[in-house]
Short mmCIF file of C-alpha atoms in Angstrom, two decimals:
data_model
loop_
_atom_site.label_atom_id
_atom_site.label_comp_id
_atom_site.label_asym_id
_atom_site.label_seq_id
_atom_site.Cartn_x
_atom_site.Cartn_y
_atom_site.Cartn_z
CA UNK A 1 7.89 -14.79 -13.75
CA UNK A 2 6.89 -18.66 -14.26
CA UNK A 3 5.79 -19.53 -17.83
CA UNK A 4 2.74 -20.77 -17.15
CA UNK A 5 1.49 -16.94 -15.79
CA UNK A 6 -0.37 -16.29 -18.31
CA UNK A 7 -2.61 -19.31 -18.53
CA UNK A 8 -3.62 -19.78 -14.85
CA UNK A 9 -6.72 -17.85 -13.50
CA UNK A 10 -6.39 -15.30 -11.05
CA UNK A 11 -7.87 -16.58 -7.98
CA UNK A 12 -6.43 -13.82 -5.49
CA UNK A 13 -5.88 -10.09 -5.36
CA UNK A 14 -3.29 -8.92 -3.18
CA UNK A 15 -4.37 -5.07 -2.47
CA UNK A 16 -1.34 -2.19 -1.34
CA UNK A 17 -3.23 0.00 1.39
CA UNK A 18 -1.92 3.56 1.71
CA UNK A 19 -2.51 5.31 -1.62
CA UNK A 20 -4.42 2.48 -3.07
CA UNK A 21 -7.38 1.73 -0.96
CA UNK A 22 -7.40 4.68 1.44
CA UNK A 23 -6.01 8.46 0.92
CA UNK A 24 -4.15 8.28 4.51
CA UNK A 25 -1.79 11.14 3.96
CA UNK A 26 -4.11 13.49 5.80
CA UNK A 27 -3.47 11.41 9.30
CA UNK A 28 0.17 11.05 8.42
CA UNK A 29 1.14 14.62 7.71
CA UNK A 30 -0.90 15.22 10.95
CA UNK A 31 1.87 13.48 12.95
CA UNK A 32 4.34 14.12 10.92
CA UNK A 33 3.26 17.82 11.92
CA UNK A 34 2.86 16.93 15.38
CA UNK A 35 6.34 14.96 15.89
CA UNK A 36 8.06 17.65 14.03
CA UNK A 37 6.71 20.55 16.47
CA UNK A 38 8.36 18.54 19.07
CA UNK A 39 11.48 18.24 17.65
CA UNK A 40 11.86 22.11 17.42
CA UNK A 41 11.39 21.87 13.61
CA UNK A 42 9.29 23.47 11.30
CA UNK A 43 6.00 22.46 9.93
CA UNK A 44 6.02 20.51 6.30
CA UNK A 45 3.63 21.07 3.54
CA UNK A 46 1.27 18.40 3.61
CA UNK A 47 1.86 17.67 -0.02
CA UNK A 48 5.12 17.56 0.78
CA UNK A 49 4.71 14.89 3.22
CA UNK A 50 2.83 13.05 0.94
CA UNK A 51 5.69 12.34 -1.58
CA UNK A 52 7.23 10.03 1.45
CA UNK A 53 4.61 7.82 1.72
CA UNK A 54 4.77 3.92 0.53
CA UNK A 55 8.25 3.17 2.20
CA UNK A 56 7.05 2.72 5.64
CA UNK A 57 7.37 4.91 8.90
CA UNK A 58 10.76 4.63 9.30
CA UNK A 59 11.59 6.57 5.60
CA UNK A 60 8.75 8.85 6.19
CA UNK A 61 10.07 9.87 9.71
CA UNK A 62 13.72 10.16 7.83
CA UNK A 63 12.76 12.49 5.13
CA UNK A 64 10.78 14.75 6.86
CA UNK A 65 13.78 15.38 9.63
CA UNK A 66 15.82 16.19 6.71
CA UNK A 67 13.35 18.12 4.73
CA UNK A 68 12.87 20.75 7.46
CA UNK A 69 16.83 20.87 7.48
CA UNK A 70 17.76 18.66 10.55
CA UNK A 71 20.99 16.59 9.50
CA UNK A 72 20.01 13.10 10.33
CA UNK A 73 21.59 11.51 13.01
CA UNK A 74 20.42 8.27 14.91
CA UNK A 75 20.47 9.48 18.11
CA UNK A 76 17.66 11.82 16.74
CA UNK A 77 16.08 9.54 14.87
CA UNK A 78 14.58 6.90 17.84
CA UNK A 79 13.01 9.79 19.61
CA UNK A 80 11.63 10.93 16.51
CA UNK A 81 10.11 7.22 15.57
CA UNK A 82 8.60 7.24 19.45
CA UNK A 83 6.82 10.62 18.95
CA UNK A 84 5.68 9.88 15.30
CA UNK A 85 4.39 6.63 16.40
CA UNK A 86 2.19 8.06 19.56
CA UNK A 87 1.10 10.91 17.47
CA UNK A 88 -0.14 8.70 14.52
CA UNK A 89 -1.87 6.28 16.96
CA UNK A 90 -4.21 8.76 18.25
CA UNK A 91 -4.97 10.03 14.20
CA UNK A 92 -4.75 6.92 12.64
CA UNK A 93 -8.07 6.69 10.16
CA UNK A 94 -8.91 10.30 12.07
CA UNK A 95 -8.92 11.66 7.97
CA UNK A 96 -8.31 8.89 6.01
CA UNK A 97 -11.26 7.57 3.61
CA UNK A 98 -11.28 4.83 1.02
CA UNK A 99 -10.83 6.53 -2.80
CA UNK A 100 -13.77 6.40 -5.01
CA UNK A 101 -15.52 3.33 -5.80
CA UNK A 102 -13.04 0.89 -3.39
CA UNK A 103 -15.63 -0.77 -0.97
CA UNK A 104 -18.18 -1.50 -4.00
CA UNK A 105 -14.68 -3.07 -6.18
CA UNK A 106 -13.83 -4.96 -3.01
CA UNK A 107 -17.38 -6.46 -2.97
CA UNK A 108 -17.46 -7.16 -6.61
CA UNK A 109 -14.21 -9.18 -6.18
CA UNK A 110 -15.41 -11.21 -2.99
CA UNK A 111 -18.89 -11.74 -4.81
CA UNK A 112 -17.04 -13.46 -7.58
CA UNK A 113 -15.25 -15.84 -4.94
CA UNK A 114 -11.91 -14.47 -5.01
CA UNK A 115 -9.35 -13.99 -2.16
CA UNK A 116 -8.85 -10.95 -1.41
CA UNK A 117 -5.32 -9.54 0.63
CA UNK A 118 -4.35 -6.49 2.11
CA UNK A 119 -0.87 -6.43 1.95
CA UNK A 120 0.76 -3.53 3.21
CA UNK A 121 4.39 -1.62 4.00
CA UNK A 122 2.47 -0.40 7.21
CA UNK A 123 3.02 -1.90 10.71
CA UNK A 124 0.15 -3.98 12.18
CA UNK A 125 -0.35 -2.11 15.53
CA UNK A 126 -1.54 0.96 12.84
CA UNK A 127 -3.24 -1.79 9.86
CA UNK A 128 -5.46 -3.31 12.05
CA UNK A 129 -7.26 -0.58 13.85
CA UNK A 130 -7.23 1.79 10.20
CA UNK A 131 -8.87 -1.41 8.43
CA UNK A 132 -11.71 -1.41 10.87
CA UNK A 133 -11.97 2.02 11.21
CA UNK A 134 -12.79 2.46 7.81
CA UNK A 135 -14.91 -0.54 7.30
CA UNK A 136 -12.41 -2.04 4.73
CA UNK A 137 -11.39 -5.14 7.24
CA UNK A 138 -14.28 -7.64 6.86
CA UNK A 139 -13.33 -7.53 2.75
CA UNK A 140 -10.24 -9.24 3.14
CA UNK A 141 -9.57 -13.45 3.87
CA UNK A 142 -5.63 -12.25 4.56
CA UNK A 143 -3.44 -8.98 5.87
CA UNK A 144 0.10 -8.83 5.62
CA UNK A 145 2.19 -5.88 7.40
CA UNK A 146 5.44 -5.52 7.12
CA UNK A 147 6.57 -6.41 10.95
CA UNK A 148 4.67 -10.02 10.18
CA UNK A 149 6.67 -10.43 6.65
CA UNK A 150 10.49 -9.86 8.34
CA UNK A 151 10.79 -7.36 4.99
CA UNK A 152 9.21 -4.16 3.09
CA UNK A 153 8.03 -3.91 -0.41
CA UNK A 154 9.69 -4.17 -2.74
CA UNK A 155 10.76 -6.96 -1.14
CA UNK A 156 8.57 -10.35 -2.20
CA UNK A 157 8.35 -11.12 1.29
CA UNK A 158 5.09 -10.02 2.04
CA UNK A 159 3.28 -11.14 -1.28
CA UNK A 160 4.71 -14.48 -0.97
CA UNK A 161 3.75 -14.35 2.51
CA UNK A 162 0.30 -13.29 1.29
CA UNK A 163 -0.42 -16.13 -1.62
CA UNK A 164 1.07 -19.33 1.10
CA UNK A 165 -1.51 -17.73 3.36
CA UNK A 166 -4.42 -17.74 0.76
CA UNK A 167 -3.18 -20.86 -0.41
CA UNK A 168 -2.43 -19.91 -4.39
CA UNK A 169 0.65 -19.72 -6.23
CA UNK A 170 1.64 -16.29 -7.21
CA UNK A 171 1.25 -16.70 -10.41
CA UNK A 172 -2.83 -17.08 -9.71
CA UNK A 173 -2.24 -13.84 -7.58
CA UNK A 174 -2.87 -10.59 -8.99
CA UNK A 175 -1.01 -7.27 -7.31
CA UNK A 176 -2.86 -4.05 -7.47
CA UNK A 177 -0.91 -0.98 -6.23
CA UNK A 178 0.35 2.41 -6.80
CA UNK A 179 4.03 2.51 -6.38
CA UNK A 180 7.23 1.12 -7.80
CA UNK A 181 7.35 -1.20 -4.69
CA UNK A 182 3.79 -2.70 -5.79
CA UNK A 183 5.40 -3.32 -9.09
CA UNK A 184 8.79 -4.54 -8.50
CA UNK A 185 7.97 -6.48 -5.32
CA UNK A 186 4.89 -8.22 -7.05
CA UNK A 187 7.41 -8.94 -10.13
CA UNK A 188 9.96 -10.43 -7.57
CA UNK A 189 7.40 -12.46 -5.98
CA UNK A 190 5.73 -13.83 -9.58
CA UNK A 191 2.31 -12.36 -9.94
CA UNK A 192 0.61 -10.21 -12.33
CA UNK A 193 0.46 -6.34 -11.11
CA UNK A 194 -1.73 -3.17 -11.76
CA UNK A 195 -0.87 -0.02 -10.76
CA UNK A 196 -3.72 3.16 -9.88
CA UNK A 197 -2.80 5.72 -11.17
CA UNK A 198 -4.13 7.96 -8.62
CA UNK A 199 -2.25 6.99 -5.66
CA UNK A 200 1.44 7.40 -3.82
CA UNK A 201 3.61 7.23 -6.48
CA UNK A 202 6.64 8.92 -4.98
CA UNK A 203 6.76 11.18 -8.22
CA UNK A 204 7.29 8.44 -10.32
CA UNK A 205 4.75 8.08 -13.55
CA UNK A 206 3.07 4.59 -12.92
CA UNK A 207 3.14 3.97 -16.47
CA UNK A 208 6.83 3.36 -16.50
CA UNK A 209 6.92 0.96 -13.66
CA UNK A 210 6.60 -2.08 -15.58
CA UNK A 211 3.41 -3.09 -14.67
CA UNK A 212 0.94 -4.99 -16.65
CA UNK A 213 -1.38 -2.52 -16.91
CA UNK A 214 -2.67 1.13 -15.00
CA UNK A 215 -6.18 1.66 -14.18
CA UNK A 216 -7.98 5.06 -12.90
CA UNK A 217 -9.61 2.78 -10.38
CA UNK A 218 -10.28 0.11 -8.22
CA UNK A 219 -13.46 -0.35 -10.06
CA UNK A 220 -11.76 -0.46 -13.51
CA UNK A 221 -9.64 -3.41 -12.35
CA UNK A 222 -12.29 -5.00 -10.63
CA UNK A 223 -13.92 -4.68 -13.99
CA UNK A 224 -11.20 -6.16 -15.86
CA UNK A 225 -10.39 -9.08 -13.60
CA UNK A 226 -14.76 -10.12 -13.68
CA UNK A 227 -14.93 -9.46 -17.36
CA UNK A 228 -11.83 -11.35 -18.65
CA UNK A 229 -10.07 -8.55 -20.30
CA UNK A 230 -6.72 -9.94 -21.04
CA UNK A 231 -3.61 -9.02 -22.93
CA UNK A 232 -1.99 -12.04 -24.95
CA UNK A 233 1.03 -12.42 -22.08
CA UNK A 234 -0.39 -10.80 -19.05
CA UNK A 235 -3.87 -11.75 -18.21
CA UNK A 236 -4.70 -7.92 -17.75
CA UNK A 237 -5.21 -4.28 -19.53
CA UNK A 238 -1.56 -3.02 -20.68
CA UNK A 239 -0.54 0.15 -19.56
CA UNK A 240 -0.66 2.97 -22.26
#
């Protein structure tokens, strides 16, 4: 990260989507479901289905063929993508909702003047319509999927692509997400990052992701970031 991280302000959040700001895993094990059935395959648990979720639609698609014991083959794997993809475009936001306290964080950070990003592994054909389904798109100055980037978190792609648009250096950006690909593309790209602790985290224990800090929720970091809370090298709460 640039030296200087610590001492400039943050003047932009960049926000992960799925797992962070809305519990979509109902809608996606629905079409998981759904494009599994018509591959001749058996139904996954939808807990199950959840542990695939951060990597984008291509890995979830992948694991869940070769969960329900299909050996993965690519000539399997386009039809697969097709049938996911109509299924999930006729659920998309059918389930989802935003997690405790999001939409009153969101307004707390936009009623302190900052720039606020949704910056996401998901493709925008599925962001776009999800944001306004929920209500979550007027919140945000920026979105970044991963089809506009060229790359996926972890990648720093899309946060860089993120702070040019906002028009702040990364290290006045501040990631919050849930996964290792919050943390390690955020640390790739120069900002600060927070991880929820409630979110997508692949099985992974957020608190050994490297992040500066883990909060319960939005609200908490929303908190921290209007308050001033800082640790000495990070600018935010350190992770226990």
């Amino acid at each position: 990260m640039p030296p200087d991280t610590a001492t400039r302000p943050t003047r932009a959040v960049l926000l992960d989507l799925d797992g962070t700001l809305l519990d979509t895993a109902p809608d996606l094990a629905a079409a998981a479901n759904a494009m599994l059935a018509e591959q001749g395959l058996a139904r996954l648990p939808a807990g199950v289905i959840r542990g695939f979720i951060g990597r984008g639609i291509a890995h979830l698609v992948e694991s869940c063929l070769q969960s329900s014991g299909y050996p993965l083959a690519c000539a399997r794997l386009e039809p697969a993508l097709r049938s996911f993809g109509a299924h999930y475009a006729r659920c998309n936001g059918r389930e989802s909702r935003t997690f405790p306290g999001v939409t009153e964080a969101l307004a707390r950070m936009r009623a302190a003047s900052l720039r606020l990003a949704c910056v996401t592994n998901k493709a925008e054909a599925f962001t776009t319509p999800l944001l306004a389904k929920t209500g979550l798109a007027p919140y945000f100055d920026v979105v970044v999927t991963a089809d506009q980037a060229g790359a996926r978190k972890p990648h720093p792609a899309p946060f860089l692509r993120a702070c040019e648009a906002l028009g702040v250096a990364p290290s006045e950006a501040l990631v919050i997400g849930d996964s290792a690909n919050d943390a390690e593309g955020a640390r790739a790209a120069g900002c600060r990052v927070l991880l929820v602790s409630y979110g997508y985290s692949e099985g992974r224990d957020v608190a050994s992701l490297g992040a500066d800090g883990v909060v319960a929720t939005l609200g908490e970091a929303a908190e921290l970031l209007l308050r001033g809370a800082a640790a000495p090298s990070s600018g935010v709460a350190p992770s226990s």
